[in-house]
Amino acid sequence: MMTVADIVGRIGRVARWEPDARGRLAEAALELYAERGYEQTTVADIAGRAGLTERTFFRHYADKREVLFGGPMPELVEAALREAPAGEGALAVGRLAMLAAAGALPPERRPFARKRQAVIDATPALQERELLKLDSFARLIDRALTARGEEPAVSRIVAETSVALFKVAFAAWIDGDGGNDLTTLTEGAFVALGRVSAG
Amino acid sequence: MMTVADIVGRIGRVARWEPDARGRLAEAALELYAERGYEQTTVADIAGRAGLTERTFFRHYADKREVLFGGPMPELVEAALREAPAGEGALAVGRLAMLAAAGALPPERRPFARKRQAVIDATPALQERELLKLDSFARLIDRALTARGEEPAVSRIVAETSVALFKVAFAAWIDGDGGNDLTTLTEGAFVALGRVSAG
DNA sequence: AGCCTTGATGTCAGCAACTGACATCGCTCG
DNA sequence: CGAGCGATGTCAGTTGCTGACATCAAGGCT
């Protein structure tokens, strides 16, 4: 195969490999998972469509699930927690963290997110991974709040609750008509918590 | 091998197989996971310690993780949701469901639960499965609340929040000194939510 | 210019999780 | 007493995933 040279050749600068192997793998994986289902897709299939080998897939992603979870959300959450103003209360900090997460998914990413979510919703193995990622946000929030001097009990409740609300907002964003962006829905979930826990 | 006949022989009634293969597998698995770690344990190891073969393991449990999650909690949650009094508010129903879950773990099971949790906490693959099980509770609550006529938005928030609070209570039960039972801690988490979301 | 290190990739062998197909054989029921 | 059932065993095969080693263009060093 000389596809690399073929394609890049006419541009002038010859790169040794086609660029963005990671991205190509992620794209190929989502397509294949959507076309034939996660279990009916083999890692070799994905690598093949991306013009790579199975071994290379595992150099970029730890396993067959991880390829759908490569986004920048964790970094955004960490940054928000790092930069949260000192005066804020615990729940407000959790809210800021989740709003930062929501920032990773602007309206234009909704088509992609919906396709991806359809695959995840059809695949328990992928749901597990998604839940673990979300849970890791709770751990980040918990750690940050404890570091801020919050009581451990408050820390944990706020951390878990914040993520729970983000999950609700995200589901509403995916299921809705696109009229509200994820940030707005996330704020709404935090507001609604007050009503629910009061009523 | 004639161990079955050997052991059971002296009792009189000869059963064809040693009883409770499922339970033996679960026990063997927890022991081995605790001794050498989840990844260092092979399914053949587990089956061997239980006096069975690998193939039989997979007839009792769908995969290597599931063997730690065979408890009756889902049934208890379903029953609680089925029998929740008609007058109760949404959050109260979620609370009842989680209290039912707590009922599966009386104080005398705490040593077992702690050992099991230590294994889970050391193993991301098992954390994923645990989170999926908990998430399934949220889905049960959501469905029950919607069937009761709650608004979908309220339903989802209450479902996710209830499970979030149970997670907090469970962690406190495992980490604490055993002075409070899980039911009490679960009630406490629901009470604390009011304080946190107000303050 | 010529060499050398580097880094992304390829190749290959191997283990372990899981599955389908078929065999075994006490027990139970008619 | 024979037939069928059901839990288990045996075996072969696919696939996820890993370690060890090879390749080879790019970029820096002399």
GROMACS .gro file of C-alpha atoms (C1' of nucleotides) in nm:
model
  458
    1MET     CA    1   0.000   0.000   0.000
    2MET     CA    2   0.123   0.349  -0.082
    3THR     CA    3  -0.189   0.547   0.001
    4VAL     CA    4   0.001   0.778   0.228
    5ALA     CA    5   0.240   0.886  -0.040
    6ASP     CA    6  -0.043   0.899  -0.292
    7ILE     CA    7  -0.259   1.129  -0.093
    8VAL     CA    8   0.000   1.350   0.063
    9GLY     CA    9   0.230   1.343  -0.232
   10ARG     CA   10   0.059   1.606  -0.438
   11ILE     CA   11   0.070   1.853  -0.155
   12GLY     CA   12   0.444   1.870  -0.165
   13ARG     CA   13   0.561   1.806   0.189
   14VAL     CA   14   0.568   1.431   0.238
   15ALA     CA   15   0.474   1.323   0.584
   16ARG     CA   16   0.579   0.974   0.681
   17TRP     CA   17   0.232   0.880   0.801
   18GLU     CA   18  -0.106   1.020   0.736
   19PRO     CA   19  -0.173   1.266   1.016
   20ASP     CA   20  -0.402   1.227   1.318
   21ALA     CA   21  -0.403   0.850   1.352
   22ARG     CA   22  -0.587   0.886   1.682
   23GLY     CA   23  -0.865   1.089   1.530
   24ARG     CA   24  -0.897   0.857   1.234
   25LEU     CA   25  -0.931   0.562   1.466
   26ALA     CA   26  -1.200   0.735   1.671
   27GLU     CA   27  -1.393   0.829   1.360
   28ALA     CA   28  -1.368   0.483   1.209
   29ALA     CA   29  -1.476   0.326   1.537
   30LEU     CA   30  -1.786   0.540   1.576
   31GLU     CA   31  -1.889   0.474   1.216
   32LEU     CA   32  -1.846   0.101   1.249
   33TYR     CA   33  -2.014   0.081   1.589
   34ALA     CA   34  -2.306   0.271   1.442
   35GLU     CA   35  -2.321   0.062   1.125
   36ARG     CA   36  -2.295  -0.291   1.261
   37GLY     CA   37  -2.295  -0.255   1.635
   38TYR     CA   38  -2.015  -0.254   1.891
   39GLU     CA   39  -1.986  -0.628   1.939
   40GLN     CA   40  -2.001  -0.700   1.568
   41THR     CA   41  -1.706  -0.469   1.516
   42THR     CA   42  -1.357  -0.602   1.563
   43VAL     CA   43  -1.060  -0.388   1.651
   44ALA     CA   44  -0.895  -0.506   1.333
   45ASP     CA   45  -1.196  -0.368   1.143
   46ILE     CA   46  -1.149  -0.027   1.300
   47ALA     CA   47  -0.778  -0.019   1.242
   48GLY     CA   48  -0.829  -0.134   0.885
   49ARG     CA   49  -1.072   0.144   0.806
   50ALA     CA   50  -0.828   0.393   0.956
   51GLY     CA   51  -0.544   0.250   0.747
   52LEU     CA   52  -0.360   0.112   1.048
   53THR     CA   53  -0.305  -0.215   1.226
   54GLU     CA   54  -0.471  -0.358   1.534
   55ARG     CA   55  -0.154  -0.317   1.734
   56THR     CA   56  -0.145   0.053   1.659
   57PHE     CA   57  -0.504   0.091   1.776
   58PHE     CA   58  -0.400  -0.032   2.118
   59ARG     CA   59  -0.113   0.213   2.127
   60HIS     CA   60  -0.361   0.499   2.098
   61TYR     CA   61  -0.646   0.360   2.308
   62ALA     CA   62  -0.625   0.132   2.607
   63ASP     CA   63  -0.915  -0.078   2.488
   64LYS     CA   64  -1.198  -0.106   2.241
   65ARG     CA   65  -1.429   0.110   2.456
   66GLU     CA   66  -1.193   0.394   2.526
   67VAL     CA   67  -1.193   0.505   2.164
   68LEU     CA   68  -1.530   0.676   2.220
   69PHE     CA   69  -1.415   0.867   2.528
   70GLY     CA   70  -1.120   1.072   2.421
   71GLY     CA   71  -1.268   1.418   2.471
   72PRO     CA   72  -1.129   1.709   2.671
   73MET     CA   73  -1.399   1.708   2.937
   74PRO     CA   74  -1.178   1.590   3.225
   75GLU     CA   75  -0.930   1.870   3.166
   76LEU     CA   76  -1.208   2.126   3.153
   77VAL     CA   77  -1.352   2.002   3.481
   78GLU     CA   78  -1.013   2.006   3.648
   79ALA     CA   79  -0.946   2.357   3.527
   80ALA     CA   80  -1.282   2.481   3.652
   81LEU     CA   81  -1.216   2.331   3.993
   82ARG     CA   82  -0.871   2.483   4.004
   83GLU     CA   83  -1.000   2.827   3.917
   84ALA     CA   84  -1.321   2.829   4.118
   85PRO     CA   85  -1.341   3.154   4.320
   86ALA     CA   86  -1.262   3.112   4.686
   87GLY     CA   87  -1.590   3.256   4.808
   88GLU     CA   88  -1.822   3.007   4.642
   89GLY     CA   89  -2.021   2.751   4.836
   90ALA     CA   90  -1.979   2.379   4.780
   91LEU     CA   91  -2.276   2.330   4.550
   92ALA     CA   92  -2.180   2.637   4.348
   93VAL     CA   93  -1.837   2.486   4.290
   94GLY     CA   94  -1.992   2.159   4.178
   95ARG     CA   95  -2.212   2.358   3.948
   96LEU     CA   96  -1.912   2.540   3.798
   97ALA     CA   97  -1.739   2.211   3.736
   98MET     CA   98  -2.038   2.070   3.554
   99LEU     CA   99  -2.085   2.387   3.353
  100ALA     CA  100  -1.727   2.351   3.242
  101ALA     CA  101  -1.803   1.996   3.133
  102ALA     CA  102  -2.104   2.126   2.942
  103GLY     CA  103  -1.872   2.369   2.768
  104ALA     CA  104  -1.710   2.077   2.588
  105LEU     CA  105  -2.036   2.021   2.403
  106PRO     CA  106  -2.145   2.333   2.217
  107PRO     CA  107  -2.457   2.315   1.998
  108GLU     CA  108  -2.263   2.229   1.683
  109ARG     CA  109  -2.138   1.909   1.840
  110ARG     CA  110  -2.488   1.783   1.908
  111PRO     CA  111  -2.522   1.575   1.590
  112PHE     CA  112  -2.199   1.398   1.670
  113ALA     CA  113  -2.295   1.357   2.035
  114ARG     CA  114  -2.630   1.210   1.941
  115LYS     CA  115  -2.477   0.954   1.708
  116ARG     CA  116  -2.223   0.862   1.971
  117GLN     CA  117  -2.486   0.840   2.241
  118ALA     CA  118  -2.707   0.613   2.031
  119VAL     CA  119  -2.418   0.369   2.013
  120ILE     CA  120  -2.352   0.392   2.385
  121ASP     CA  121  -2.718   0.349   2.475
  122ALA     CA  122  -2.726   0.032   2.268
  123THR     CA  123  -2.418  -0.114   2.435
  124PRO     CA  124  -2.393  -0.194   2.808
  125ALA     CA  125  -2.017  -0.227   2.784
  126LEU     CA  126  -1.998   0.133   2.666
  127GLN     CA  127  -2.246   0.252   2.927
  128GLU     CA  128  -2.015   0.112   3.191
  129ARG     CA  129  -1.726   0.313   3.058
  130GLU     CA  130  -1.936   0.627   3.036
  131LEU     CA  131  -2.047   0.588   3.396
  132LEU     CA  132  -1.689   0.540   3.508
  133LYS     CA  133  -1.588   0.862   3.334
  134LEU     CA  134  -1.872   1.050   3.499
  135ASP     CA  135  -1.785   0.899   3.832
  136SER     CA  136  -1.431   1.024   3.791
  137PHE     CA  137  -1.575   1.376   3.771
  138ALA     CA  138  -1.742   1.317   4.105
  139ARG     CA  139  -1.409   1.212   4.249
  140LEU     CA  140  -1.247   1.527   4.112
  141ILE     CA  141  -1.515   1.747   4.265
  142ASP     CA  142  -1.499   1.564   4.595
  143ARG     CA  143  -1.124   1.605   4.613
  144ALA     CA  144  -1.139   1.973   4.524
  145LEU     CA  145  -1.410   2.047   4.778
  146THR     CA  146  -1.227   1.863   5.052
  147ALA     CA  147  -0.913   2.058   4.967
  148ARG     CA  148  -1.121   2.374   5.003
  149GLY     CA  149  -1.202   2.276   5.358
  150GLU     CA  150  -1.550   2.141   5.313
  151GLU     CA  151  -1.665   1.866   5.546
  152PRO     CA  152  -1.617   1.523   5.387
  153ALA     CA  153  -1.988   1.447   5.411
  154VAL     CA  154  -2.082   1.766   5.231
  155SER     CA  155  -1.807   1.714   4.979
  156ARG     CA  156  -1.930   1.372   4.878
  157ILE     CA  157  -2.294   1.464   4.858
  158VAL     CA  158  -2.225   1.770   4.649
  159ALA     CA  159  -1.988   1.580   4.422
  160GLU     CA  160  -2.231   1.296   4.355
  161THR     CA  161  -2.529   1.526   4.324
  162SER     CA  162  -2.355   1.758   4.083
  163VAL     CA  163  -2.270   1.473   3.850
  164ALA     CA  164  -2.621   1.335   3.884
  165LEU     CA  165  -2.760   1.667   3.770
  166PHE     CA  166  -2.520   1.682   3.479
  167LYS     CA  167  -2.634   1.338   3.371
  168VAL     CA  168  -2.994   1.458   3.372
  169ALA     CA  169  -2.906   1.770   3.175
  170PHE     CA  170  -2.704   1.575   2.924
  171ALA     CA  171  -2.985   1.328   2.866
  172ALA     CA  172  -3.226   1.617   2.815
  173TRP     CA  173  -2.985   1.776   2.570
  174ILE     CA  174  -2.958   1.458   2.368
  175ASP     CA  175  -3.328   1.374   2.379
  176GLY     CA  176  -3.456   1.729   2.331
  177ASP     CA  177  -3.506   1.928   2.017
  178GLY     CA  178  -3.184   2.122   2.038
  179GLY     CA  179  -3.360   2.438   2.145
  180ASN     CA  180  -3.158   2.463   2.465
  181ASP     CA  181  -2.785   2.426   2.485
  182LEU     CA  182  -2.626   2.198   2.737
  183THR     CA  183  -2.503   2.482   2.955
  184THR     CA  184  -2.852   2.618   2.996
  185LEU     CA  185  -2.992   2.274   3.070
  186THR     CA  186  -2.723   2.213   3.327
  187GLU     CA  187  -2.805   2.536   3.507
  188GLY     CA  188  -3.169   2.437   3.490
  189ALA     CA  189  -3.099   2.103   3.654
  190PHE     CA  190  -2.927   2.272   3.947
  191VAL     CA  191  -3.221   2.507   3.984
  192ALA     CA  192  -3.466   2.220   3.965
  193LEU     CA  193  -3.283   2.037   4.241
  194GLY     CA  194  -3.381   2.311   4.480
  195ARG     CA  195  -3.747   2.275   4.389
  196VAL     CA  196  -3.742   1.896   4.411
  197SER     CA  197  -3.558   1.874   4.741
  198ALA     CA  198  -3.780   2.140   4.891
  199GLY     CA  199  -4.113   2.013   4.764
  200MET     CA  200  -1.178  -3.704   4.034
  201MET     CA  201  -1.439  -3.841   4.272
  202THR     CA  202  -1.443  -3.570   4.532
  203VAL     CA  203  -1.816  -3.525   4.511
  204ALA     CA  204  -1.881  -3.887   4.596
  205ASP     CA  205  -1.608  -3.877   4.860
  206ILE     CA  206  -1.746  -3.582   5.046
  207VAL     CA  207  -2.113  -3.646   5.016
  208GLY     CA  208  -2.082  -4.020   5.038
  209ARG     CA  209  -2.071  -4.049   5.413
  210ILE     CA  210  -2.390  -3.852   5.457
  211GLY     CA  211  -2.601  -4.117   5.294
  212ARG     CA  212  -2.803  -3.943   5.028
  213VAL     CA  213  -2.581  -3.914   4.727
  214ALA     CA  214  -2.635  -3.594   4.533
  215ARG     CA  215  -2.499  -3.595   4.184
  216TRP     CA  216  -2.314  -3.268   4.231
  217GLU     CA  217  -2.204  -3.076   4.530
  218PRO     CA  218  -2.479  -2.822   4.598
  219ASP     CA  219  -2.478  -2.448   4.533
  220ALA     CA  220  -2.229  -2.430   4.250
  221ARG     CA  221  -2.320  -2.064   4.200
  222GLY     CA  222  -2.243  -1.975   4.559
  223ARG     CA  223  -1.919  -2.171   4.557
  224LEU     CA  224  -1.807  -1.983   4.247
  225ALA     CA  225  -1.887  -1.646   4.403
  226GLU     CA  226  -1.702  -1.732   4.720
  227ALA     CA  227  -1.399  -1.867   4.535
  228ALA     CA  228  -1.391  -1.561   4.313
  229LEU     CA  229  -1.397  -1.310   4.599
  230GLU     CA  230  -1.124  -1.499   4.781
  231LEU     CA  231  -0.900  -1.513   4.477
  232TYR     CA  232  -0.964  -1.152   4.376
  233ALA     CA  233  -0.872  -1.050   4.730
  234GLU     CA  234  -0.565  -1.273   4.745
  235ARG     CA  235  -0.397  -1.202   4.413
  236GLY     CA  236  -0.607  -0.932   4.252
  237TYR     CA  237  -0.875  -0.942   3.987
  238GLU     CA  238  -0.650  -0.937   3.682
  239GLN     CA  239  -0.412  -1.196   3.822
  240THR     CA  240  -0.703  -1.433   3.868
  241THR     CA  241  -0.819  -1.646   3.578
  242VAL     CA  242  -1.167  -1.785   3.544
  243ALA     CA  243  -1.013  -2.131   3.536
  244ASP     CA  244  -0.862  -2.053   3.878
  245ILE     CA  245  -1.201  -1.966   4.019
  246ALA     CA  246  -1.372  -2.266   3.870
  247GLY     CA  247  -1.093  -2.488   3.991
  248ARG     CA  248  -1.123  -2.370   4.349
  249ALA     CA  249  -1.497  -2.428   4.331
  250GLY     CA  250  -1.444  -2.778   4.193
  251LEU     CA  251  -1.589  -2.693   3.854
  252THR     CA  252  -1.471  -2.609   3.504
  253GLU     CA  253  -1.434  -2.277   3.332
  254ARG     CA  254  -1.727  -2.352   3.102
  255THR     CA  255  -1.954  -2.403   3.399
  256PHE     CA  256  -1.851  -2.070   3.545
  257PHE     CA  257  -1.985  -1.899   3.236
  258ARG     CA  258  -2.313  -2.087   3.265
  259HIS     CA  259  -2.368  -1.928   3.605
  260TYR     CA  260  -2.225  -1.583   3.543
  261ALA     CA  261  -2.221  -1.387   3.221
  262ASP     CA  262  -1.864  -1.275   3.274
  263LYS     CA  263  -1.576  -1.258   3.517
  264ARG     CA  264  -1.711  -0.939   3.678
  265GLU     CA  265  -2.067  -1.043   3.730
  266VAL     CA  266  -1.969  -1.302   3.989
  267LEU     CA  267  -1.940  -1.024   4.248
  268PHE     CA  268  -2.283  -0.877   4.175
  269GLY     CA  269  -2.529  -1.156   4.234
  270GLY     CA  270  -2.717  -1.004   4.529
  271PRO     CA  271  -3.090  -0.949   4.569
  272MET     CA  272  -3.076  -0.570   4.567
  273PRO     CA  273  -3.251  -0.518   4.233
  274GLU     CA  274  -3.550  -0.726   4.341
  275LEU     CA  275  -3.573  -0.534   4.668
  276VAL     CA  276  -3.569  -0.203   4.485
  277GLU     CA  277  -3.833  -0.318   4.240
  278ALA     CA  278  -4.055  -0.442   4.520
  279ALA     CA  279  -4.023  -0.116   4.711
  280LEU     CA  280  -4.119   0.081   4.402
  281ARG     CA  281  -4.412  -0.148   4.336
  282GLU     CA  282  -4.540  -0.111   4.690
  283ALA     CA  283  -4.469   0.257   4.747
  284PRO     CA  284  -4.783   0.425   4.890
  285ALA     CA  285  -4.974   0.633   4.638
  286GLY     CA  286  -4.960   0.951   4.840
  287GLU     CA  287  -4.584   0.989   4.859
  288GLY     CA  288  -4.392   1.258   4.675
  289ALA     CA  289  -4.130   1.178   4.416
  290LEU     CA  290  -3.827   1.218   4.638
  291ALA     CA  291  -3.994   1.014   4.912
  292VAL     CA  292  -4.042   0.730   4.666
  293GLY     CA  293  -3.679   0.747   4.562
  294ARG     CA  294  -3.589   0.741   4.928
  295LEU     CA  295  -3.801   0.430   4.986
  296ALA     CA  296  -3.634   0.255   4.696
  297MET     CA  297  -3.288   0.329   4.830
  298LEU     CA  298  -3.387   0.227   5.182
  299ALA     CA  299  -3.500  -0.104   5.038
  300ALA     CA  300  -3.159  -0.141   4.875
  301ALA     CA  301  -2.998  -0.064   5.209
  302GLY     CA  302  -3.205  -0.345   5.358
  303ALA     CA  303  -3.001  -0.595   5.158
  304LEU     CA  304  -2.697  -0.503   5.368
  305PRO     CA  305  -2.768  -0.552   5.739
  306PRO     CA  306  -2.484  -0.492   5.985
  307GLU     CA  307  -2.373  -0.856   5.988
  308ARG     CA  308  -2.293  -0.838   5.618
  309ARG     CA  309  -2.056  -0.550   5.666
  310PRO     CA  310  -1.738  -0.761   5.691
  311PHE     CA  311  -1.824  -0.932   5.366
  312ALA     CA  312  -1.923  -0.605   5.203
  313ARG     CA  313  -1.597  -0.443   5.307
  314LYS     CA  314  -1.386  -0.723   5.167
  315ARG     CA  315  -1.584  -0.713   4.844
  316GLN     CA  316  -1.560  -0.336   4.822
  317ALA     CA  317  -1.186  -0.340   4.874
  318VAL     CA  318  -1.158  -0.560   4.567
  319ILE     CA  319  -1.389  -0.338   4.366
  320ASP     CA  320  -1.210  -0.021   4.470
  321ALA     CA  321  -0.884  -0.171   4.350
  322THR     CA  322  -1.024  -0.269   4.011
  323PRO     CA  323  -1.162  -0.021   3.756
  324ALA     CA  324  -1.326  -0.301   3.559
  325LEU     CA  325  -1.530  -0.389   3.866
  326GLN     CA  326  -1.610  -0.026   3.942
  327GLU     CA  327  -1.762  -0.001   3.599
  328ARG     CA  328  -1.991  -0.292   3.667
  329GLU     CA  329  -2.088  -0.154   4.006
  330LEU     CA  330  -2.176   0.181   3.852
  331LEU     CA  331  -2.387   0.011   3.588
  332LYS     CA  332  -2.580  -0.176   3.856
  333LEU     CA  333  -2.641   0.145   4.048
  334ASP     CA  334  -2.744   0.320   3.732
  335SER     CA  335  -2.998   0.048   3.668
  336PHE     CA  336  -3.157   0.144   4.000
  337ALA     CA  337  -3.190   0.498   3.873
  338ARG     CA  338  -3.363   0.367   3.565
  339LEU     CA  339  -3.602   0.165   3.779
  340ILE     CA  340  -3.687   0.467   3.991
  341ASP     CA  341  -3.728   0.688   3.688
  342ARG     CA  342  -3.964   0.443   3.526
  343ALA     CA  343  -4.169   0.398   3.844
  344LEU     CA  344  -4.201   0.771   3.899
  345THR     CA  345  -4.302   0.837   3.542
  346ALA     CA  346  -4.562   0.562   3.573
  347ARG     CA  347  -4.690   0.742   3.881
  348GLY     CA  348  -4.750   1.049   3.674
  349GLU     CA  349  -4.450   1.257   3.770
  350GLU     CA  350  -4.312   1.495   3.513
  351PRO     CA  351  -4.023   1.338   3.322
  352ALA     CA  352  -3.784   1.611   3.434
  353VAL     CA  353  -3.868   1.555   3.800
  354SER     CA  354  -3.855   1.182   3.753
  355ARG     CA  355  -3.504   1.186   3.616
  356ILE     CA  356  -3.366   1.428   3.871
  357VAL     CA  357  -3.513   1.237   4.161
  358ALA     CA  358  -3.395   0.904   4.023
  359GLU     CA  359  -3.038   1.017   3.972
  360THR     CA  360  -3.025   1.209   4.296
  361SER     CA  361  -3.161   0.919   4.499
  362VAL     CA  362  -2.896   0.686   4.370
  363ALA     CA  363  -2.630   0.952   4.423
  364LEU     CA  364  -2.734   0.975   4.787
  365PHE     CA  365  -2.728   0.599   4.826
  366LYS     CA  366  -2.376   0.591   4.688
  367VAL     CA  367  -2.270   0.845   4.949
  368ALA     CA  368  -2.438   0.652   5.228
  369PHE     CA  369  -2.288   0.324   5.115
  370ALA     CA  370  -1.938   0.472   5.104
  371ALA     CA  371  -1.988   0.611   5.454
  372TRP     CA  372  -2.108   0.271   5.573
  373ILE     CA  373  -1.801   0.098   5.431
  374ASP     CA  374  -1.553   0.361   5.549
  375GLY     CA  375  -1.710   0.426   5.888
  376ASP     CA  376  -1.668   0.240   6.213
  377GLY     CA  377  -1.983   0.035   6.186
  378GLY     CA  378  -2.163   0.243   6.443
  379ASN     CA  379  -2.441   0.334   6.201
  380ASP     CA  380  -2.624   0.087   5.985
  381LEU     CA  381  -2.671   0.152   5.617
  382THR     CA  382  -3.039   0.232   5.652
  383THR     CA  383  -2.969   0.508   5.900
  384LEU     CA  384  -2.691   0.650   5.685
  385THR     CA  385  -2.917   0.646   5.381
  386GLU     CA  386  -3.185   0.840   5.563
  387GLY     CA  387  -2.915   1.078   5.679
  388ALA     CA  388  -2.799   1.139   5.324
  389PHE     CA  389  -3.149   1.236   5.216
  390VAL     CA  390  -3.175   1.472   5.507
  391ALA     CA  391  -2.837   1.620   5.432
  392LEU     CA  392  -2.940   1.688   5.074
  393GLY     CA  393  -3.196   1.936   5.198
  394ARG     CA  394  -2.931   2.122   5.396
  395VAL     CA  395  -2.681   2.126   5.111
  396SER     CA  396  -2.922   2.235   4.841
  397ALA     CA  397  -3.063   2.504   5.066
  398GLY     CA  398  -2.736   2.638   5.208
  399DA     C1'  399   2.712   1.545   0.374
  400DG     C1'  400   2.690   1.150   0.660
  401DC     C1'  401   2.556   0.931   1.085
  402DC     C1'  402   2.255   0.845   1.484
  403DT     C1'  403   1.879   0.875   1.766
  404DT     C1'  404   1.393   0.905   1.795
  405DG     C1'  405   0.921   0.784   1.752
  406DA     C1'  406   0.524   0.607   1.522
  407DT     C1'  407   0.422   0.208   1.307
  408DG     C1'  408   0.430  -0.301   1.161
  409DT     C1'  409   0.495  -0.812   1.261
  410DC     C1'  410   0.454  -1.205   1.536
  411DA     C1'  411   0.366  -1.502   1.913
  412DG     C1'  412   0.089  -1.588   2.304
  413DC     C1'  413  -0.253  -1.562   2.698
  414DA     C1'  414  -0.706  -1.531   2.864
  415DA     C1'  415  -1.207  -1.411   2.816
  416DC     C1'  416  -1.590  -1.584   2.618
  417DT     C1'  417  -1.902  -1.890   2.289
  418DG     C1'  418  -2.115  -2.274   2.031
  419DA     C1'  419  -2.163  -2.769   1.962
  420DC     C1'  420  -2.173  -3.194   2.138
  421DA     C1'  421  -2.110  -3.566   2.505
  422DT     C1'  422  -2.203  -3.748   2.972
  423DC     C1'  423  -2.483  -3.949   3.320
  424DG     C1'  424  -2.749  -3.954   3.762
  425DC     C1'  425  -3.217  -3.834   3.857
  426DT     C1'  426  -3.716  -3.831   3.785
  427DC     C1'  427  -4.134  -3.926   3.578
  428DG     C1'  428  -4.449  -4.209   3.338
  429DC     C1'  429  -3.767  -5.000   3.343
  430DG     C1'  430  -3.695  -4.689   2.965
  431DA     C1'  431  -3.709  -4.185   2.817
  432DG     C1'  432  -3.610  -3.740   2.880
  433DC     C1'  433  -3.417  -3.369   3.160
  434DG     C1'  434  -3.066  -3.078   3.334
  435DA     C1'  435  -2.625  -2.959   3.531
  436DT     C1'  436  -2.185  -3.047   3.410
  437DG     C1'  437  -1.766  -3.165   3.114
  438DT     C1'  438  -1.488  -3.150   2.670
  439DC     C1'  439  -1.320  -2.927   2.272
  440DA     C1'  440  -1.241  -2.607   1.919
  441DG     C1'  441  -1.260  -2.143   1.774
  442DT     C1'  442  -1.283  -1.615   1.782
  443DT     C1'  443  -1.137  -1.191   1.970
  444DG     C1'  444  -0.946  -0.854   2.303
  445DC     C1'  445  -0.518  -0.734   2.455
  446DT     C1'  446   0.016  -0.755   2.557
  447DG     C1'  447   0.524  -0.807   2.512
  448DA     C1'  448   0.926  -0.831   2.219
  449DC     C1'  449   1.140  -0.708   1.832
  450DA     C1'  450   1.185  -0.498   1.351
  451DT     C1'  451   1.133  -0.102   1.035
  452DC     C1'  452   1.230   0.335   0.854
  453DA     C1'  453   1.163   0.839   0.760
  454DA     C1'  454   1.259   1.277   1.017
  455DG     C1'  455   1.548   1.572   1.250
  456DG     C1'  456   1.956   1.682   1.497
  457DC     C1'  457   2.468   1.642   1.563
  458DT     C1'  458   2.929   1.635   1.410
   0.00000   0.00000   0.00000
